CSV table of C-alpha atoms in Angstrom, one decimal:
chain,number,residue,atom,x,y,z
W,1,MET,CA,65.0,-29.8,-35.8
W,2,LYS,CA,64.2,-26.6,-34.6
W,3,SER,CA,63.0,-26.7,-30.6
W,4,ASN,CA,59.8,-25.6,-31.8
W,5,GLN,CA,59.0,-28.6,-33.7
W,6,VAL,CA,58.3,-32.4,-33.1
W,7,ARG,CA,58.6,-35.3,-35.2
W,8,LEU,CA,55.9,-37.7,-35.9
W,9,ASN,CA,56.4,-41.0,-36.3
W,10,SER,CA,55.2,-40.7,-40.0
W,11,GLY,CA,58.3,-39.1,-39.9
W,12,ILE,CA,58.0,-35.5,-40.7
W,13,THR,CA,58.1,-32.0,-38.4
W,14,MET,CA,54.8,-29.9,-36.8
W,15,PRO,CA,55.5,-26.8,-35.4
W,16,VAL,CA,54.1,-26.9,-32.0
W,17,ILE,CA,52.0,-24.6,-31.7
W,18,GLY,CA,49.6,-24.0,-34.1
W,19,LEU,CA,46.8,-21.4,-35.2
W,20,GLY,CA,43.1,-22.9,-34.4
W,21,THR,CA,40.5,-21.1,-37.3
W,22,TYR,CA,37.6,-22.3,-36.0
W,23,SER,CA,35.2,-19.7,-34.9
W,24,TYR,CA,31.5,-19.2,-34.8
W,25,GLN,CA,31.2,-16.1,-36.4
W,26,ASN,CA,34.1,-15.6,-38.3
W,27,ASP,CA,34.0,-13.8,-41.8
W,28,ARG,CA,36.5,-14.5,-44.2
W,29,ASN,CA,38.7,-11.4,-44.4
W,30,THR,CA,39.2,-11.4,-40.3
W,31,THR,CA,40.4,-14.8,-41.0
W,32,GLU,CA,42.6,-14.2,-43.9
W,33,SER,CA,44.2,-10.5,-42.2
W,34,ALA,CA,44.6,-13.0,-38.6
W,35,ILE,CA,46.9,-15.4,-40.9
W,36,HIS,CA,49.1,-12.9,-42.2
W,37,MET,CA,49.5,-11.5,-39.1
W,38,ALA,CA,50.3,-15.0,-37.8
W,39,LEU,CA,52.8,-15.2,-40.6
W,40,LYS,CA,54.8,-12.0,-39.9
W,41,MET,CA,54.9,-13.7,-36.3
W,42,GLY,CA,56.1,-16.6,-37.1
W,43,TYR,CA,53.8,-19.1,-36.9
W,44,ARG,CA,53.5,-21.6,-39.4
W,45,HIS,CA,51.2,-24.5,-38.8
W,46,PHE,CA,47.6,-23.7,-39.4
W,47,ASP,CA,44.4,-25.9,-37.8
W,48,THR,CA,41.0,-26.0,-40.0
W,49,ALA,CA,38.3,-28.6,-40.4
W,50,LYS,CA,35.3,-29.0,-43.2
W,51,ILE,CA,33.0,-28.7,-40.8
W,52,TYR,CA,34.7,-24.8,-39.2
W,53,GLY,CA,33.7,-23.5,-43.1
W,54,SER,CA,37.3,-22.0,-42.8
W,55,GLU,CA,39.0,-23.9,-45.0
W,56,PRO,CA,38.6,-21.4,-48.3
W,57,ALA,CA,39.6,-18.0,-46.5
W,58,VAL,CA,42.7,-20.4,-44.9
W,59,GLY,CA,43.4,-21.5,-48.3
W,60,ASN,CA,43.3,-18.5,-49.9
W,61,ALA,CA,45.7,-16.5,-47.3
W,62,LEU,CA,48.1,-19.1,-47.4
W,63,ARG,CA,48.1,-18.9,-51.4
W,64,GLU,CA,48.7,-15.6,-50.9
W,65,ALA,CA,51.8,-15.6,-49.1
W,66,ILE,CA,53.4,-18.1,-51.1
W,67,LEU,CA,53.1,-16.7,-54.2
W,68,ASP,CA,54.7,-13.2,-52.6
W,69,ARG,CA,57.0,-15.1,-51.3
W,70,THR,CA,56.8,-14.6,-47.4
W,71,VAL,CA,56.8,-18.5,-47.3
W,72,GLU,CA,57.1,-21.2,-49.2
W,73,ARG,CA,55.1,-24.3,-49.2
W,74,GLU,CA,57.5,-26.9,-47.8
W,75,ASP,CA,57.6,-24.5,-45.3
W,76,ILE,CA,54.0,-24.4,-43.7
W,77,PHE,CA,52.0,-27.0,-41.8
W,78,VAL,CA,48.2,-27.4,-42.9
W,79,THR,CA,46.0,-29.3,-40.5
W,80,SER,CA,42.3,-30.6,-41.7
W,81,LYS,CA,39.7,-32.9,-40.5
W,82,LEU,CA,37.5,-35.7,-41.7
W,83,TRP,CA,33.7,-35.0,-40.8
W,84,GLY,CA,31.3,-37.5,-40.1
W,85,SER,CA,29.5,-37.1,-43.3
W,86,ASP,CA,32.7,-37.7,-45.1
W,87,HIS,CA,33.9,-41.7,-43.5
W,88,HIS,CA,31.8,-43.4,-46.4
W,89,ASP,CA,34.6,-42.1,-48.5
W,90,PRO,CA,37.4,-40.1,-47.1
W,91,VAL,CA,39.3,-40.0,-50.2
W,92,SER,CA,36.4,-37.6,-51.7
W,93,GLY,CA,36.1,-36.1,-48.2
W,94,LEU,CA,39.7,-35.2,-48.4
W,95,LYS,CA,39.1,-34.2,-52.6
W,96,GLN,CA,37.3,-31.4,-51.4
W,97,THR,CA,39.0,-29.8,-48.7
W,98,LEU,CA,42.0,-29.8,-51.4
W,99,ARG,CA,40.0,-27.9,-53.5
W,100,ASN,CA,38.1,-25.6,-50.8
W,101,LEU,CA,42.1,-24.9,-49.7
W,102,GLY,CA,43.6,-24.4,-53.3
W,103,MET,CA,46.1,-26.7,-52.2
W,104,GLU,CA,47.5,-30.3,-53.5
W,105,TYR,CA,48.1,-31.6,-50.3
W,106,LEU,CA,47.6,-31.9,-46.7
W,107,ASP,CA,50.2,-31.9,-44.4
W,108,LEU,CA,47.9,-34.0,-41.7
W,109,TYR,CA,44.1,-35.0,-42.0
W,110,LEU,CA,42.7,-36.1,-38.9
W,111,VAL,CA,39.3,-38.3,-38.5
W,112,HIS,CA,37.2,-35.5,-36.1
W,113,TRP,CA,35.6,-37.5,-34.2
W,114,PRO,CA,34.6,-41.4,-34.1
W,115,LEU,CA,31.1,-40.4,-35.3
W,116,LYS,CA,29.5,-41.6,-38.7
W,117,LEU,CA,27.0,-39.7,-40.1
W,118,LYS,CA,24.7,-39.6,-42.9
W,119,PRO,CA,26.8,-38.3,-46.2
W,120,TRP,CA,24.1,-34.8,-46.6
W,121,ALA,CA,24.7,-34.3,-42.9
W,122,CYS,CA,26.2,-30.8,-42.9
W,123,PHE,CA,26.0,-29.0,-39.5
W,124,ALA,CA,28.4,-29.2,-36.4
W,125,VAL,CA,25.0,-30.0,-34.3
W,126,PRO,CA,24.1,-33.4,-36.5
W,127,LYS,CA,20.2,-34.1,-36.3
W,128,GLU,CA,18.8,-37.5,-34.8
W,129,ASP,CA,18.2,-38.7,-37.9
W,130,GLU,CA,21.5,-37.8,-39.3
W,131,PHE,CA,23.8,-40.7,-36.9
W,132,GLU,CA,25.0,-44.4,-38.7
W,133,LYS,CA,26.7,-47.2,-37.3
W,134,LEU,CA,30.1,-46.2,-36.5
W,135,ASP,CA,32.5,-48.8,-38.9
W,136,LEU,CA,36.3,-47.6,-38.2
W,137,GLU,CA,38.1,-50.1,-39.8
W,138,SER,CA,36.6,-49.5,-43.2
W,139,THR,CA,36.9,-45.3,-42.3
W,140,TRP,CA,40.9,-46.0,-41.3
W,141,SER,CA,41.1,-47.7,-44.6
W,142,GLY,CA,39.9,-44.9,-46.7
W,143,MET,CA,41.8,-42.6,-44.7
W,144,GLU,CA,45.2,-44.8,-45.3
W,145,LYS,CA,44.3,-44.8,-49.0
W,146,CYS,CA,44.2,-40.4,-48.7
W,147,LEU,CA,48.4,-40.9,-47.7
W,148,GLU,CA,48.6,-43.9,-50.4
W,149,LEU,CA,47.4,-41.2,-53.4
W,150,GLY,CA,50.2,-38.4,-51.7
W,151,LEU,CA,46.7,-36.0,-51.0
W,152,CYS,CA,48.3,-36.0,-47.3
W,153,ARG,CA,51.7,-36.5,-45.7
W,154,SER,CA,50.2,-37.7,-42.6
W,155,ILE,CA,46.8,-39.6,-40.7
W,156,GLY,CA,45.4,-39.2,-37.7
W,157,VAL,CA,42.5,-38.9,-35.4
W,158,SER,CA,40.7,-36.9,-32.6
W,159,ASN,CA,38.8,-37.0,-30.0
W,160,PHE,CA,39.8,-40.2,-29.2
W,161,SER,CA,39.5,-41.8,-25.6
W,162,SER,CA,42.4,-44.6,-24.4
W,163,LYS,CA,40.3,-47.1,-25.0
W,164,LYS,CA,39.4,-46.1,-28.9
W,165,ILE,CA,43.2,-45.7,-29.5
W,166,GLU,CA,44.2,-49.3,-28.3
W,167,GLY,CA,40.9,-50.3,-30.6
W,168,LEU,CA,42.2,-48.4,-33.7
W,169,SER,CA,45.7,-50.2,-33.2
W,170,GLU,CA,44.5,-53.3,-33.6
W,171,PHE,CA,43.9,-53.0,-37.1
W,172,ALA,CA,45.1,-49.9,-38.5
W,173,SER,CA,48.2,-50.7,-41.2
W,174,VAL,CA,49.0,-47.5,-40.7
W,175,PRO,CA,49.0,-45.5,-36.9
W,176,PRO,CA,47.9,-42.5,-36.3
W,177,ALA,CA,50.9,-39.7,-36.0
W,178,VAL,CA,48.5,-37.5,-33.8
W,179,ASN,CA,45.5,-37.6,-31.2
W,180,GLN,CA,43.8,-33.9,-31.3
W,181,VAL,CA,42.2,-33.7,-27.9
W,182,GLU,CA,41.1,-30.7,-25.5
W,183,MET,CA,44.2,-30.6,-22.8
W,184,HIS,CA,44.9,-28.1,-21.1
W,185,PRO,CA,46.1,-27.4,-16.8
W,186,MET,CA,42.2,-28.0,-15.6
W,187,TRP,CA,41.9,-31.4,-18.1
W,188,ARG,CA,45.2,-33.0,-18.1
W,189,GLN,CA,45.0,-36.2,-20.0
W,190,ALA,CA,47.4,-38.3,-18.4
W,191,LYS,CA,46.0,-41.3,-18.8
W,192,LEU,CA,45.8,-40.7,-22.8
W,193,ARG,CA,48.9,-38.8,-22.8
W,194,GLU,CA,50.5,-42.3,-21.7
W,195,VAL,CA,48.7,-44.4,-23.6
W,196,CYS,CA,49.5,-42.5,-27.0
W,197,ARG,CA,53.2,-42.5,-26.0
W,198,ASP,CA,53.0,-46.2,-25.9
W,199,HIS,CA,51.9,-46.4,-29.3
W,200,LYS,CA,53.9,-43.4,-30.7
W,201,ILE,CA,51.3,-41.2,-31.0
W,202,HIS,CA,51.5,-37.5,-30.7
W,203,VAL,CA,48.4,-35.6,-28.6
W,204,SER,CA,48.2,-32.7,-29.7
W,205,ALA,CA,46.2,-29.8,-27.7
W,206,TYR,CA,43.1,-27.9,-28.9
W,207,SER,CA,41.6,-25.4,-26.5
W,208,PRO,CA,44.8,-25.3,-24.7
W,209,LEU,CA,43.3,-22.6,-22.5
W,210,GLY,CA,40.0,-24.2,-22.2
W,211,GLY,CA,38.2,-22.2,-24.9
W,212,PRO,CA,37.6,-18.8,-23.7
W,213,GLY,CA,35.5,-16.7,-26.6
W,214,ASN,CA,33.9,-20.2,-28.0
W,215,SER,CA,30.1,-20.3,-27.1
W,216,TRP,CA,31.1,-23.8,-25.7
W,217,GLY,CA,34.7,-22.2,-23.8
W,218,SER,CA,35.3,-21.0,-20.1
W,219,THR,CA,37.4,-19.0,-18.9
W,220,ALA,CA,38.4,-21.0,-15.8
W,221,VAL,CA,41.7,-22.2,-17.0
W,222,VAL,CA,42.7,-18.2,-17.4
W,223,ASP,CA,41.1,-17.3,-14.7
W,224,HIS,CA,42.1,-20.1,-12.0
W,225,PRO,CA,44.5,-18.2,-8.8
W,226,THR,CA,46.8,-20.9,-9.5
W,227,ILE,CA,47.8,-19.6,-13.1
W,228,GLN,CA,47.2,-16.3,-12.1
W,229,SER,CA,49.7,-16.7,-9.4
W,230,ILE,CA,52.1,-18.4,-11.5
W,231,ALA,CA,52.2,-15.9,-14.1
W,232,GLN,CA,52.6,-12.6,-11.7
W,233,LYS,CA,55.6,-15.1,-10.2
W,234,ARG,CA,56.8,-15.5,-14.1
W,235,LYS,CA,56.0,-12.2,-15.6
W,236,ALA,CA,54.2,-13.6,-17.8
W,237,THR,CA,50.3,-13.8,-18.7
W,238,PRO,CA,47.9,-16.9,-17.3
W,239,ALA,CA,47.6,-17.6,-21.2
W,240,GLN,CA,51.3,-18.1,-21.7
W,241,VAL,CA,51.8,-20.3,-18.0
W,242,ALA,CA,48.8,-22.5,-19.4
W,243,LEU,CA,50.4,-22.8,-22.8
W,244,LYS,CA,53.8,-23.5,-21.4
W,245,TRP,CA,52.3,-26.1,-19.4
W,246,GLY,CA,51.1,-28.1,-22.3
W,247,LEU,CA,54.2,-27.6,-24.2
W,248,SER,CA,55.9,-29.4,-21.4
W,249,LYS,CA,54.2,-32.2,-21.9
W,250,GLY,CA,55.4,-33.1,-25.3
W,251,SER,CA,51.9,-31.9,-26.8
W,252,SER,CA,52.1,-29.4,-29.4
W,253,VAL,CA,48.8,-26.9,-28.8
W,254,ILE,CA,46.2,-25.3,-31.2
W,255,VAL,CA,45.6,-22.3,-30.4
W,256,LYS,CA,42.7,-19.5,-31.3
W,257,SER,CA,43.0,-16.2,-31.4
W,258,PHE,CA,42.3,-13.0,-34.0
W,259,ASN,CA,43.5,-10.4,-32.0
W,260,GLU,CA,47.3,-9.1,-32.9
W,261,TYR,CA,48.2,-8.8,-29.3
W,262,ARG,CA,46.9,-12.1,-28.4
W,263,LEU,CA,48.9,-14.1,-31.3
W,264,LYS,CA,51.9,-12.4,-30.1
W,265,GLU,CA,51.3,-13.8,-26.6
W,266,ASN,CA,50.8,-17.0,-27.1
W,267,ILE,CA,53.8,-17.8,-29.6
W,268,ASN,CA,55.9,-16.0,-27.0
W,269,ALA,CA,54.5,-18.6,-24.4
W,270,LEU,CA,57.9,-20.7,-26.4
W,271,GLU,CA,60.1,-18.4,-24.2
W,272,LEU,CA,59.1,-18.6,-21.2
W,273,LYS,CA,60.5,-21.0,-18.4
W,274,LEU,CA,58.3,-22.8,-16.0
W,275,ASP,CA,60.3,-24.5,-12.5
W,276,ASP,CA,59.3,-28.1,-11.2
W,277,GLN,CA,57.6,-26.6,-8.3
W,278,ASP,CA,55.0,-24.6,-10.7
W,279,PHE,CA,54.3,-27.9,-12.8
W,280,LEU,CA,53.2,-29.6,-9.0
W,281,GLN,CA,51.0,-26.9,-9.0
W,282,ILE,CA,48.8,-27.4,-11.9
W,283,ASP,CA,49.0,-30.8,-11.5
W,284,LYS,CA,47.2,-30.3,-8.3
W,285,LEU,CA,44.3,-28.4,-9.8
W,286,GLU,CA,40.8,-29.9,-9.9
W,287,GLU,CA,39.6,-31.0,-13.6
W,288,TRP,CA,37.0,-30.1,-15.6
W,289,LYS,CA,36.5,-30.9,-19.4
W,290,ILE,CA,34.9,-28.2,-21.2
W,291,MET,CA,33.8,-30.0,-24.9
W,292,ARG,CA,31.9,-32.6,-23.3
W,293,GLY,CA,30.1,-33.4,-26.9
W,294,GLU,CA,26.3,-33.9,-25.6
W,295,PHE,CA,25.1,-32.9,-29.2
W,296,LEU,CA,26.6,-36.1,-30.4
W,297,CYS,CA,25.0,-38.4,-28.0
W,298,ASN,CA,20.8,-39.9,-28.0
W,299,GLU,CA,18.8,-42.7,-26.4
W,300,THR,CA,17.7,-43.3,-29.9
W,301,THR,CA,20.2,-43.1,-33.1
W,302,SER,CA,23.8,-42.3,-32.0
W,303,PRO,CA,25.8,-44.9,-31.1
W,304,TYR,CA,26.9,-43.1,-28.0
W,305,LYS,CA,23.6,-42.4,-25.6
W,306,SER,CA,26.0,-40.5,-23.2
W,307,ILE,CA,28.7,-38.5,-23.0
W,308,GLU,CA,30.5,-41.6,-20.6
W,309,ASP,CA,30.2,-43.8,-23.9
W,310,LEU,CA,31.5,-41.3,-25.9
W,311,TRP,CA,35.0,-41.0,-23.8
W,312,ASP,CA,35.2,-44.7,-22.7
W,313,ASP,CA,34.2,-43.4,-19.1
W,314,GLU,CA,36.9,-40.6,-19.5
W,315,ILE,CA,35.3,-37.8,-18.3
């Protein structure tokens, strides 16, 4: 197995650097050209979601690359995610995603949030009357059905706390292969990584740089003096230091950039070497969760009255 891949508990391998395709205002052409650029640089893992609206662009670019023999379908890894409005029928949700992508199967299908919405809810920020009671056992059974039908090669979750992972493991016939969560040098997820390790669940990091460039993101990670001084010492960039930290913890990193220079910078983090001293310095940084999920909490209709409820006090 190549060193830039990780083997999941489902038996398949996943490239440890993935290209995220969420962008508040991306147009289809920008996304497609970024994917073609990324493929030329060696990216083989592409991350999308129904709610991002980028599935058609991702699918189109990848199909073009397969047709012109740039890559084989077997050489790329495609992840998408079940939105809350499809919890009542994950199989139909995944079939719609596959139609959007123009593909026959996904490599990984994730439950995007531990949250069920009314079937017509179609915005990233749900309205108050769109929340439903979460029945995770029924949702997960639908995810297992997706696997059984060959619509995907692995199933997993996203934004699940340690407590929710423990709860899921009590009834899951097939354990999640991945838990994709916010993770970076200022939100290190030590407890969650340990719980996932105990259950042989791979932790994949979204916003591994703290989400700079996203409306909700921050430059606090790449601007931190500690990260900057390590970068200077290693003749690297702050982004490369942050990514290498995540990779060194055994995690994969899903990093979003449509800029040619940054795409190259990010994938070159694989070559960077950090030492114990660097890691010790990073482990002393103050912790601060950036994606807090307030938009999924309310006093009346959401199962989560507060962000403490949503994250089971892991915040």
